[in-house]
Amino acid sequence: MEFVSDSNRKMEILTKPYIILNAAMTADGKIDTITRRGAKISSEADWSRVDELRAAVDAVMVGGKTLLNEDPRLTVKSPELRRKRLEAGKSENPLKVGIVTDARISAKARFLNDGPAEVVIFTTSQASSETLHLLKETGVRVVLAGDELVDLPQAMHQLKTFGVDRLLLEGGGTLNASMFAEELIDEVQVYLAPVIFAGADAPTLADGAGFGVREAVPLALENIKILPNGGVLLTYLAKYKGE
Ligand SMILES: NC(=O)c1ccc[n+]([C@@H]2O[C@H](COP(=O)([O-])OP(=O)(O)OC[C@H]3O[C@@H](n4cnc5c(N)ncnc54)[C@H](OP(=O)(O)O)[C@@H]3O)[C@@H](O)[C@H]2O)c1
């Protein structure tokens, strides 16, 4: 797929992967409680779906807060699915991608060590040379992309050049909002859990500064699946206004 980045100024056409946002969300739109410790929202059945989704993509990506605070493994859990990937000539696990302003990640982090999996960190000039050196020593591919925040269109383009055709975005709410703002997300899969977390400061599917009505991202409903525990899986396609 191609898209136009910053159409008023650069008219630069960049390629990017097909990007699926997956999240587990409460019925009141929260993706965690106010304590932000990665509350369990998914059901067992939904975990299997997410595992299959991970097994079907080339890369899985998270934002800095999710990465640094929760240290997710982002690997495919099912041995069967990993075996099928290997049989298909793919790596056992998809590439792990982190979007981190200051990449202060411990060398012992599960994100870096659980696998086997290749790791790419997109970071900014705020990361110290010592941090960058340590990451490179652990075999991580580090890409400097921006000063204040990671330049997401450039990062997605770079991933495409690394051979990533399908990318799974697994949050959190700030990165999701930035990815919507840049019109980078193609598909949204949301597991809607039958529970309310409440809390004005609890993270939601897309946080950030928020869009006005004119900038709101329209979605087209593709599928609804009701799960045995009363949860609902919603699948949408993003229909950006310029498309
Ligand atoms: N239920 C679910 O499906 C699910 C999935 C994932 C996460 N979560 C929850 O989401 C919460 C974390 O979300 P969050 O919104 O606090 O953080 P986040 O989206 O995980 O990470 C955002 C951080 O990424 C870094 N970043 C670098 N460049 C960026 C860019 N261009 N755009 C956006 N971010 C950029 C920034 O900070 P740094 O300085 O930190 O790099 C930014 O603060 C946690 O409570 C977690 O449990 C839920």
PDB file of C-alpha atoms and ligand atoms in Angstrom:
ATOM      1  CA  MET A   1       0.000   0.000   0.000  1.00  0.00           C
ATOM      2  CA  GLU A   2       1.171   3.538  -0.619  1.00  0.00           C
ATOM      3  CA  PHE A   3       0.297   6.703   1.201  1.00  0.00           C
ATOM      4  CA  VAL A   4       1.097  10.366   0.957  1.00  0.00           C
ATOM      5  CA  SER A   5       2.985  11.795   3.907  1.00  0.00           C
ATOM      6  CA  ASP A   6       2.527  15.436   4.841  1.00  0.00           C
ATOM      7  CA  SER A   7       0.674  16.106   1.576  1.00  0.00           C
ATOM      8  CA  ASN A   8       0.703  19.918   1.858  1.00  0.00           C
ATOM      9  CA  ARG A   9       4.464  20.246   2.071  1.00  0.00           C
ATOM     10  CA  LYS A  10       6.505  17.284   0.863  1.00  0.00           C
ATOM     11  CA  MET A  11       4.204  15.183  -1.336  1.00  0.00           C
ATOM     12  CA  GLU A  12       6.496  12.370  -0.406  1.00  0.00           C
ATOM     13  CA  ILE A  13       5.112   8.936  -1.219  1.00  0.00           C
ATOM     14  CA  LEU A  14       6.280   6.237   1.155  1.00  0.00           C
ATOM     15  CA  THR A  15       5.474   2.554   1.219  1.00  0.00           C
ATOM     16  CA  LYS A  16       4.468   0.947   4.497  1.00  0.00           C
ATOM     17  CA  PRO A  17       3.290  -2.418   5.861  1.00  0.00           C
ATOM     18  CA  TYR A  18      -0.395  -3.297   6.215  1.00  0.00           C
ATOM     19  CA  ILE A  19      -0.980  -2.348   9.861  1.00  0.00           C
ATOM     20  CA  ILE A  20      -3.454  -4.068  12.189  1.00  0.00           C
ATOM     21  CA  LEU A  21      -4.153  -2.513  15.581  1.00  0.00           C
ATOM     22  CA  ASN A  22      -5.181  -5.118  18.120  1.00  0.00           C
ATOM     23  CA  ALA A  23      -6.389  -4.281  21.614  1.00  0.00           C
ATOM     24  CA  ALA A  24      -8.339  -5.727  24.499  1.00  0.00           C
ATOM     25  CA  MET A  25     -10.760  -3.092  25.772  1.00  0.00           C
ATOM     26  CA  THR A  26     -13.431  -2.902  28.484  1.00  0.00           C
ATOM     27  CA  ALA A  27     -17.028  -2.027  27.633  1.00  0.00           C
ATOM     28  CA  ASP A  28     -16.247   1.549  28.764  1.00  0.00           C
ATOM     29  CA  GLY A  29     -13.326   1.887  26.338  1.00  0.00           C
ATOM     30  CA  LYS A  30     -10.385   1.364  28.737  1.00  0.00           C
ATOM     31  CA  ILE A  31      -7.331  -0.718  27.851  1.00  0.00           C
ATOM     32  CA  ASP A  32      -6.031  -0.802  31.451  1.00  0.00           C
ATOM     33  CA  THR A  33      -7.075   0.326  34.931  1.00  0.00           C
ATOM     34  CA  ILE A  34      -5.941   3.666  36.367  1.00  0.00           C
ATOM     35  CA  THR A  35      -2.943   1.922  37.983  1.00  0.00           C
ATOM     36  CA  ARG A  36      -1.563   1.155  34.477  1.00  0.00           C
ATOM     37  CA  ARG A  37       0.021  -2.162  35.373  1.00  0.00           C
ATOM     38  CA  GLY A  38      -1.211  -4.132  32.358  1.00  0.00           C
ATOM     39  CA  ALA A  39      -4.507  -5.488  33.744  1.00  0.00           C
ATOM     40  CA  LYS A  40      -5.729  -8.733  32.209  1.00  0.00           C
ATOM     41  CA  ILE A  41      -8.698  -7.931  29.926  1.00  0.00           C
ATOM     42  CA  SER A  42      -8.574 -10.725  27.332  1.00  0.00           C
ATOM     43  CA  SER A  43     -10.307 -14.065  27.793  1.00  0.00           C
ATOM     44  CA  GLU A  44      -8.565 -17.392  27.127  1.00  0.00           C
ATOM     45  CA  ALA A  45     -10.305 -17.638  23.726  1.00  0.00           C
ATOM     46  CA  ASP A  46      -9.177 -14.152  22.852  1.00  0.00           C
ATOM     47  CA  TRP A  47      -5.578 -14.956  23.806  1.00  0.00           C
ATOM     48  CA  SER A  48      -5.621 -17.799  21.263  1.00  0.00           C
ATOM     49  CA  ARG A  49      -6.874 -15.364  18.610  1.00  0.00           C
ATOM     50  CA  VAL A  50      -4.095 -12.884  19.436  1.00  0.00           C
ATOM     51  CA  ASP A  51      -1.532 -15.691  19.279  1.00  0.00           C
ATOM     52  CA  GLU A  52      -2.790 -16.629  15.807  1.00  0.00           C
ATOM     53  CA  LEU A  53      -2.658 -12.976  14.788  1.00  0.00           C
ATOM     54  CA  ARG A  54       0.955 -12.714  15.982  1.00  0.00           C
ATOM     55  CA  ALA A  55       1.840 -15.891  14.121  1.00  0.00           C
ATOM     56  CA  ALA A  56       0.363 -14.432  10.917  1.00  0.00           C
ATOM     57  CA  VAL A  57       2.340 -11.165  10.862  1.00  0.00           C
ATOM     58  CA  ASP A  58       5.949 -10.229  10.144  1.00  0.00           C
ATOM     59  CA  ALA A  59       6.352  -7.873  13.106  1.00  0.00           C
ATOM     60  CA  VAL A  60       4.691  -6.896  16.400  1.00  0.00           C
ATOM     61  CA  MET A  61       5.082  -3.326  17.697  1.00  0.00           C
ATOM     62  CA  VAL A  62       4.542  -1.520  21.035  1.00  0.00           C
ATOM     63  CA  GLY A  63       5.040   1.992  22.381  1.00  0.00           C
ATOM     64  CA  GLY A  64       7.631   3.154  24.902  1.00  0.00           C
ATOM     65  CA  LYS A  65       5.461   3.117  28.037  1.00  0.00           C
ATOM     66  CA  THR A  66       4.130  -0.379  27.350  1.00  0.00           C
ATOM     67  CA  LEU A  67       7.640  -1.561  26.550  1.00  0.00           C
ATOM     68  CA  LEU A  68       9.459  -0.005  29.510  1.00  0.00           C
ATOM     69  CA  ASN A  69       6.755  -0.524  32.166  1.00  0.00           C
ATOM     70  CA  GLU A  70       5.447  -3.953  31.212  1.00  0.00           C
ATOM     71  CA  ASP A  71       8.322  -5.568  29.339  1.00  0.00           C
ATOM     72  CA  PRO A  72       6.067  -7.680  27.059  1.00  0.00           C
ATOM     73  CA  ARG A  73       7.426 -10.875  25.517  1.00  0.00           C
ATOM     74  CA  LEU A  74       5.525 -10.428  22.202  1.00  0.00           C
ATOM     75  CA  THR A  75       6.340 -13.988  21.157  1.00  0.00           C
ATOM     76  CA  VAL A  76       4.031 -16.612  19.637  1.00  0.00           C
ATOM     77  CA  LYS A  77       2.986 -18.849  22.546  1.00  0.00           C
ATOM     78  CA  SER A  78       1.695 -21.924  20.679  1.00  0.00           C
ATOM     79  CA  PRO A  79       4.505 -24.398  19.760  1.00  0.00           C
ATOM     80  CA  GLU A  80       2.288 -25.559  16.867  1.00  0.00           C
ATOM     81  CA  LEU A  81       2.012 -22.044  15.426  1.00  0.00           C
ATOM     82  CA  ARG A  82       5.775 -21.491  15.815  1.00  0.00           C
ATOM     83  CA  ARG A  83       6.433 -24.805  14.045  1.00  0.00           C
ATOM     84  CA  LYS A  84       4.114 -23.783  11.182  1.00  0.00           C
ATOM     85  CA  ARG A  85       6.003 -20.485  10.811  1.00  0.00           C
ATOM     86  CA  LEU A  86       9.304 -22.358  10.565  1.00  0.00           C
ATOM     87  CA  GLU A  87       7.824 -24.806   8.020  1.00  0.00           C
ATOM     88  CA  ALA A  88       6.689 -21.813   5.949  1.00  0.00           C
ATOM     89  CA  GLY A  89      10.289 -20.560   5.889  1.00  0.00           C
ATOM     90  CA  LYS A  90       9.617 -17.734   8.350  1.00  0.00           C
ATOM     91  CA  SER A  91      11.398 -16.905  11.603  1.00  0.00           C
ATOM     92  CA  GLU A  92      10.006 -18.719  14.663  1.00  0.00           C
ATOM     93  CA  ASN A  93       8.606 -15.445  16.044  1.00  0.00           C
ATOM     94  CA  PRO A  94       7.778 -12.168  14.305  1.00  0.00           C
ATOM     95  CA  LEU A  95      10.197  -9.271  14.539  1.00  0.00           C
ATOM     96  CA  LYS A  96       9.680  -7.240  17.736  1.00  0.00           C
ATOM     97  CA  VAL A  97       9.494  -3.474  17.260  1.00  0.00           C
ATOM     98  CA  GLY A  98       9.722  -0.819  19.985  1.00  0.00           C
ATOM     99  CA  ILE A  99       8.916   2.890  19.526  1.00  0.00           C
ATOM    100  CA  VAL A 100      10.788   4.573  22.374  1.00  0.00           C
ATOM    101  CA  THR A 101      11.845   8.192  22.833  1.00  0.00           C
ATOM    102  CA  ASP A 102      14.668   7.318  25.217  1.00  0.00           C
ATOM    103  CA  ALA A 103      15.532   3.641  24.799  1.00  0.00           C
ATOM    104  CA  ARG A 104      16.561   2.885  28.416  1.00  0.00           C
ATOM    105  CA  ILE A 105      15.796  -0.820  28.150  1.00  0.00           C
ATOM    106  CA  SER A 106      17.471  -3.281  30.506  1.00  0.00           C
ATOM    107  CA  ALA A 107      19.717  -5.808  28.752  1.00  0.00           C
ATOM    108  CA  LYS A 108      17.833  -8.456  30.769  1.00  0.00           C
ATOM    109  CA  ALA A 109      14.395  -7.363  29.458  1.00  0.00           C
ATOM    110  CA  ARG A 110      12.053 -10.124  28.279  1.00  0.00           C
ATOM    111  CA  PHE A 111      11.310  -7.931  25.260  1.00  0.00           C
ATOM    112  CA  LEU A 112      14.945  -8.302  24.191  1.00  0.00           C
ATOM    113  CA  ASN A 113      15.620 -11.863  25.322  1.00  0.00           C
ATOM    114  CA  ASP A 114      12.480 -14.005  24.917  1.00  0.00           C
ATOM    115  CA  GLY A 115      12.379 -15.620  21.530  1.00  0.00           C
ATOM    116  CA  PRO A 116      14.219 -16.387  19.424  1.00  0.00           C
ATOM    117  CA  ALA A 117      13.245 -13.124  17.735  1.00  0.00           C
ATOM    118  CA  GLU A 118      14.919 -10.221  16.019  1.00  0.00           C
ATOM    119  CA  VAL A 119      14.388  -6.819  17.627  1.00  0.00           C
ATOM    120  CA  VAL A 120      14.255  -3.331  16.138  1.00  0.00           C
ATOM    121  CA  ILE A 121      14.080  -0.219  18.315  1.00  0.00           C
ATOM    122  CA  PHE A 122      13.122   3.094  16.737  1.00  0.00           C
ATOM    123  CA  THR A 123      14.308   5.855  19.021  1.00  0.00           C
ATOM    124  CA  THR A 124      15.239   9.540  19.044  1.00  0.00           C
ATOM    125  CA  SER A 125      18.274  11.732  19.615  1.00  0.00           C
ATOM    126  CA  GLN A 126      17.224  11.815  23.314  1.00  0.00           C
ATOM    127  CA  ALA A 127      18.683   8.316  23.743  1.00  0.00           C
ATOM    128  CA  SER A 128      22.234   8.487  25.132  1.00  0.00           C
ATOM    129  CA  SER A 129      25.132   7.047  23.145  1.00  0.00           C
ATOM    130  CA  GLU A 130      25.720   4.651  26.073  1.00  0.00           C
ATOM    131  CA  THR A 131      22.142   3.324  25.781  1.00  0.00           C
ATOM    132  CA  LEU A 132      22.481   2.935  22.022  1.00  0.00           C
ATOM    133  CA  HIS A 133      25.800   1.126  22.427  1.00  0.00           C
ATOM    134  CA  LEU A 134      24.353  -1.280  25.030  1.00  0.00           C
ATOM    135  CA  LEU A 135      21.379  -2.095  22.824  1.00  0.00           C
ATOM    136  CA  LYS A 136      23.535  -2.729  19.782  1.00  0.00           C
ATOM    137  CA  GLU A 137      25.753  -5.027  21.897  1.00  0.00           C
ATOM    138  CA  THR A 138      22.715  -7.184  22.669  1.00  0.00           C
ATOM    139  CA  GLY A 139      22.105  -7.592  18.933  1.00  0.00           C
ATOM    140  CA  VAL A 140      19.247  -5.095  18.645  1.00  0.00           C
ATOM    141  CA  ARG A 141      18.872  -3.119  15.429  1.00  0.00           C
ATOM    142  CA  VAL A 142      18.615   0.506  16.576  1.00  0.00           C
ATOM    143  CA  VAL A 143      17.228   3.165  14.248  1.00  0.00           C
ATOM    144  CA  LEU A 144      17.419   6.870  15.112  1.00  0.00           C
ATOM    145  CA  ALA A 145      14.265   8.459  13.753  1.00  0.00           C
ATOM    146  CA  GLY A 146      13.465  11.905  15.130  1.00  0.00           C
ATOM    147  CA  ASP A 147      14.291  14.265  17.993  1.00  0.00           C
ATOM    148  CA  GLU A 148      11.197  14.765  20.188  1.00  0.00           C
ATOM    149  CA  LEU A 149       9.225  11.698  19.130  1.00  0.00           C
ATOM    150  CA  VAL A 150       9.841   8.864  16.709  1.00  0.00           C
ATOM    151  CA  ASP A 151       8.889   9.857  13.139  1.00  0.00           C
ATOM    152  CA  LEU A 152       6.265   7.164  12.598  1.00  0.00           C
ATOM    153  CA  PRO A 153       5.762   7.408   8.798  1.00  0.00           C
ATOM    154  CA  GLN A 154       9.529   7.111   8.333  1.00  0.00           C
ATOM    155  CA  ALA A 155       9.729   4.233  10.810  1.00  0.00           C
ATOM    156  CA  MET A 156       6.909   2.343   9.057  1.00  0.00           C
ATOM    157  CA  HIS A 157       8.593   2.928   5.702  1.00  0.00           C
ATOM    158  CA  GLN A 158      11.846   1.597   7.110  1.00  0.00           C
ATOM    159  CA  LEU A 159      10.070  -1.524   8.404  1.00  0.00           C
ATOM    160  CA  LYS A 160       8.717  -2.132   4.910  1.00  0.00           C
ATOM    161  CA  THR A 161      12.267  -1.944   3.547  1.00  0.00           C
ATOM    162  CA  PHE A 162      13.263  -4.519   6.232  1.00  0.00           C
ATOM    163  CA  GLY A 163      10.718  -6.913   4.654  1.00  0.00           C
ATOM    164  CA  VAL A 164       7.769  -6.286   7.003  1.00  0.00           C
ATOM    165  CA  ASP A 165       4.576  -6.581   4.929  1.00  0.00           C
ATOM    166  CA  ARG A 166       2.137  -7.081   7.818  1.00  0.00           C
ATOM    167  CA  LEU A 167       2.573  -5.376  11.166  1.00  0.00           C
ATOM    168  CA  LEU A 168       0.603  -5.930  14.363  1.00  0.00           C
ATOM    169  CA  LEU A 169       0.344  -2.836  16.578  1.00  0.00           C
ATOM    170  CA  GLU A 170      -0.275  -3.787  20.226  1.00  0.00           C
ATOM    171  CA  GLY A 171      -0.603  -0.336  21.855  1.00  0.00           C
ATOM    172  CA  GLY A 172      -0.634   1.492  24.133  1.00  0.00           C
ATOM    173  CA  GLY A 173      -3.140   4.297  23.763  1.00  0.00           C
ATOM    174  CA  THR A 174      -0.622   7.079  23.051  1.00  0.00           C
ATOM    175  CA  LEU A 175       1.122   5.238  20.233  1.00  0.00           C
ATOM    176  CA  ASN A 176      -2.233   4.084  18.822  1.00  0.00           C
ATOM    177  CA  ALA A 177      -3.437   7.718  18.679  1.00  0.00           C
ATOM    178  CA  SER A 178      -0.235   8.865  16.925  1.00  0.00           C
ATOM    179  CA  MET A 179      -0.555   6.036  14.421  1.00  0.00           C
ATOM    180  CA  PHE A 180      -4.165   7.072  13.668  1.00  0.00           C
ATOM    181  CA  ALA A 181      -3.123  10.729  13.406  1.00  0.00           C
ATOM    182  CA  GLU A 182      -0.566   9.758  10.748  1.00  0.00           C
ATOM    183  CA  GLU A 183      -3.203   7.626   8.955  1.00  0.00           C
ATOM    184  CA  LEU A 184      -1.011   4.559   9.267  1.00  0.00           C
ATOM    185  CA  ILE A 185      -3.468   2.035  10.730  1.00  0.00           C
ATOM    186  CA  ASP A 186      -5.406  -0.057   8.184  1.00  0.00           C
ATOM    187  CA  GLU A 187      -7.411  -2.411  10.370  1.00  0.00           C
ATOM    188  CA  VAL A 188      -8.607  -2.460  13.975  1.00  0.00           C
ATOM    189  CA  GLN A 189      -9.392  -5.625  15.904  1.00  0.00           C
ATOM    190  CA  VAL A 190     -10.844  -4.980  19.346  1.00  0.00           C
ATOM    191  CA  TYR A 191     -11.809  -7.541  21.922  1.00  0.00           C
ATOM    192  CA  LEU A 192     -14.551  -5.862  23.938  1.00  0.00           C
ATOM    193  CA  ALA A 193     -14.657  -7.427  27.410  1.00  0.00           C
ATOM    194  CA  PRO A 194     -17.917  -7.471  29.428  1.00  0.00           C
ATOM    195  CA  VAL A 195     -16.483  -5.397  32.281  1.00  0.00           C
ATOM    196  CA  ILE A 196     -16.189  -1.724  33.315  1.00  0.00           C
ATOM    197  CA  PHE A 197     -12.901  -0.286  34.651  1.00  0.00           C
ATOM    198  CA  ALA A 198     -13.901   3.423  34.757  1.00  0.00           C
ATOM    199  CA  GLY A 199     -11.415   6.156  35.724  1.00  0.00           C
ATOM    200  CA  ALA A 200     -10.822   9.344  33.755  1.00  0.00           C
ATOM    201  CA  ASP A 201      -7.069   8.647  33.724  1.00  0.00           C
ATOM    202  CA  ALA A 202      -7.273   5.003  32.684  1.00  0.00           C
ATOM    203  CA  PRO A 203      -5.768   4.543  29.186  1.00  0.00           C
ATOM    204  CA  THR A 204      -8.164   4.112  26.263  1.00  0.00           C
ATOM    205  CA  LEU A 205      -7.802   2.621  22.784  1.00  0.00           C
ATOM    206  CA  ALA A 206      -6.504   5.944  21.413  1.00  0.00           C
ATOM    207  CA  ASP A 207      -5.314   8.684  23.794  1.00  0.00           C
ATOM    208  CA  GLY A 208      -2.944  11.531  22.858  1.00  0.00           C
ATOM    209  CA  ALA A 209      -4.279  15.083  22.467  1.00  0.00           C
ATOM    210  CA  GLY A 210      -7.483  13.938  20.736  1.00  0.00           C
ATOM    211  CA  PHE A 211      -9.030  14.752  17.343  1.00  0.00           C
ATOM    212  CA  GLY A 212     -11.669  17.312  16.498  1.00  0.00           C
ATOM    213  CA  VAL A 213     -14.778  16.071  14.700  1.00  0.00           C
ATOM    214  CA  ARG A 214     -13.238  16.966  11.324  1.00  0.00           C
ATOM    215  CA  GLU A 215     -10.098  14.927  12.033  1.00  0.00           C
ATOM    216  CA  ALA A 216     -11.982  11.942  13.466  1.00  0.00           C
ATOM    217  CA  VAL A 217     -11.019   8.669  11.787  1.00  0.00           C
ATOM    218  CA  PRO A 218     -14.064   6.951  10.248  1.00  0.00           C
ATOM    219  CA  LEU A 219     -14.143   3.162  10.567  1.00  0.00           C
ATOM    220  CA  ALA A 220     -16.052   0.637   8.470  1.00  0.00           C
ATOM    221  CA  LEU A 221     -17.353  -2.339  10.440  1.00  0.00           C
ATOM    222  CA  GLU A 222     -16.112  -5.575   8.854  1.00  0.00           C
ATOM    223  CA  ASN A 223     -17.145  -8.228  11.330  1.00  0.00           C
ATOM    224  CA  ILE A 224     -18.703  -8.890  14.751  1.00  0.00           C
ATOM    225  CA  LYS A 225     -18.153 -12.118  16.635  1.00  0.00           C
ATOM    226  CA  ILE A 226     -19.788 -12.844  19.973  1.00  0.00           C
ATOM    227  CA  LEU A 227     -17.581 -15.003  22.192  1.00  0.00           C
ATOM    228  CA  PRO A 228     -18.866 -17.574  24.751  1.00  0.00           C
ATOM    229  CA  ASN A 229     -17.984 -15.459  27.833  1.00  0.00           C
ATOM    230  CA  GLY A 230     -20.021 -12.497  26.576  1.00  0.00           C
ATOM    231  CA  GLY A 231     -17.018 -10.728  25.065  1.00  0.00           C
ATOM    232  CA  VAL A 232     -17.292  -9.350  21.514  1.00  0.00           C
ATOM    233  CA  LEU A 233     -14.646  -9.233  18.812  1.00  0.00           C
ATOM    234  CA  LEU A 234     -15.067  -6.212  16.533  1.00  0.00           C
ATOM    235  CA  THR A 235     -13.134  -5.836  13.289  1.00  0.00           C
ATOM    236  CA  TYR A 236     -13.018  -2.479  11.487  1.00  0.00           C
ATOM    237  CA  LEU A 237     -11.206  -1.058   8.469  1.00  0.00           C
ATOM    238  CA  ALA A 238      -9.934   2.534   8.739  1.00  0.00           C
ATOM    239  CA  LYS A 239     -11.385   4.797   6.030  1.00  0.00           C
ATOM    240  CA  TYR A 240      -9.280   7.965   6.072  1.00  0.00           C
ATOM    241  CA  LYS A 241     -10.982  10.937   4.476  1.00  0.00           C
ATOM    242  CA  GLY A 242      -8.375  11.450   1.744  1.00  0.00           C
ATOM    243  CA  GLU A 243      -8.690   7.861   0.474  1.00  0.00           C
TER     244      GLU A 243
HETATM  245  N1  LIG B   1      -5.327  -3.770  26.605  1.00  0.00           N
HETATM  246  C1  LIG B   1      -4.462  -3.694  25.610  1.00  0.00           C
HETATM  247  O1  LIG B   1      -4.690  -4.240  24.529  1.00  0.00           O
HETATM  248  C2  LIG B   1      -3.189  -2.928  25.805  1.00  0.00           C
HETATM  249  C3  LIG B   1      -2.133  -3.093  24.904  1.00  0.00           C
HETATM  250  C4  LIG B   1      -0.968  -2.333  25.105  1.00  0.00           C
HETATM  251  C5  LIG B   1      -0.882  -1.449  26.167  1.00  0.00           C
HETATM  252  N2  LIG B   1      -1.930  -1.321  27.013  1.00  0.00           N
HETATM  253  C6  LIG B   1      -1.872  -0.370  28.129  1.00  0.00           C
HETATM  254  O2  LIG B   1      -1.572   0.935  27.640  1.00  0.00           O
HETATM  255  C7  LIG B   1      -0.882   1.651  28.674  1.00  0.00           C
HETATM  256  C8  LIG B   1       0.351   2.291  28.087  1.00  0.00           C
HETATM  257  O3  LIG B   1      -0.030   3.196  27.076  1.00  0.00           O
HETATM  258  P1  LIG B   1       0.557   4.674  27.024  1.00  0.00           P
HETATM  259  O4  LIG B   1      -0.399   5.459  26.215  1.00  0.00           O
HETATM  260  O5  LIG B   1       0.863   5.147  28.397  1.00  0.00           O
HETATM  261  O6  LIG B   1       1.934   4.508  26.288  1.00  0.00           O
HETATM  262  P2  LIG B   1       2.409   3.778  24.913  1.00  0.00           P
HETATM  263  O7  LIG B   1       1.479   4.094  23.819  1.00  0.00           O
HETATM  264  O8  LIG B   1       2.695   2.355  25.219  1.00  0.00           O
HETATM  265  O9  LIG B   1       3.794   4.479  24.671  1.00  0.00           O
HETATM  266  C9  LIG B   1       3.827   5.819  24.288  1.00  0.00           C
HETATM  267  C10 LIG B   1       5.249   6.313  24.394  1.00  0.00           C
HETATM  268  O10 LIG B   1       5.991   5.930  23.229  1.00  0.00           O
HETATM  269  C11 LIG B   1       7.003   6.879  23.004  1.00  0.00           C
HETATM  270  N3  LIG B   1       6.902   7.434  21.641  1.00  0.00           N
HETATM  271  C12 LIG B   1       7.962   7.729  20.872  1.00  0.00           C
HETATM  272  N4  LIG B   1       7.573   8.241  19.699  1.00  0.00           N
HETATM  273  C13 LIG B   1       6.234   8.277  19.712  1.00  0.00           C
HETATM  274  C14 LIG B   1       5.278   8.732  18.770  1.00  0.00           C
HETATM  275  N5  LIG B   1       5.619   9.247  17.579  1.00  0.00           N
HETATM  276  N6  LIG B   1       3.982   8.651  19.110  1.00  0.00           N
HETATM  277  C15 LIG B   1       3.606   8.133  20.300  1.00  0.00           C
HETATM  278  N7  LIG B   1       4.481   7.690  21.241  1.00  0.00           N
HETATM  279  C16 LIG B   1       5.798   7.761  20.951  1.00  0.00           C
HETATM  280  C17 LIG B   1       6.782   8.007  24.038  1.00  0.00           C
HETATM  281  O11 LIG B   1       7.466   7.876  25.267  1.00  0.00           O
HETATM  282  P3  LIG B   1       8.763   7.233  25.868  1.00  0.00           P
HETATM  283  O12 LIG B   1       9.517   8.377  26.355  1.00  0.00           O
HETATM  284  O13 LIG B   1       8.291   6.349  26.981  1.00  0.00           O
HETATM  285  O14 LIG B   1       9.455   6.488  24.818  1.00  0.00           O
HETATM  286  C18 LIG B   1       5.343   7.820  24.429  1.00  0.00           C
HETATM  287  O15 LIG B   1       5.056   8.319  25.716  1.00  0.00           O
HETATM  288  C19 LIG B   1      -0.560   0.654  29.774  1.00  0.00           C
HETATM  289  O16 LIG B   1      -1.452   0.822  30.846  1.00  0.00           O
HETATM  290  C20 LIG B   1      -0.775  -0.689  29.102  1.00  0.00           C
HETATM  291  O17 LIG B   1      -1.162  -1.702  29.986  1.00  0.00           O
HETATM  292  C21 LIG B   1      -3.077  -2.044  26.865  1.00  0.00           C
END
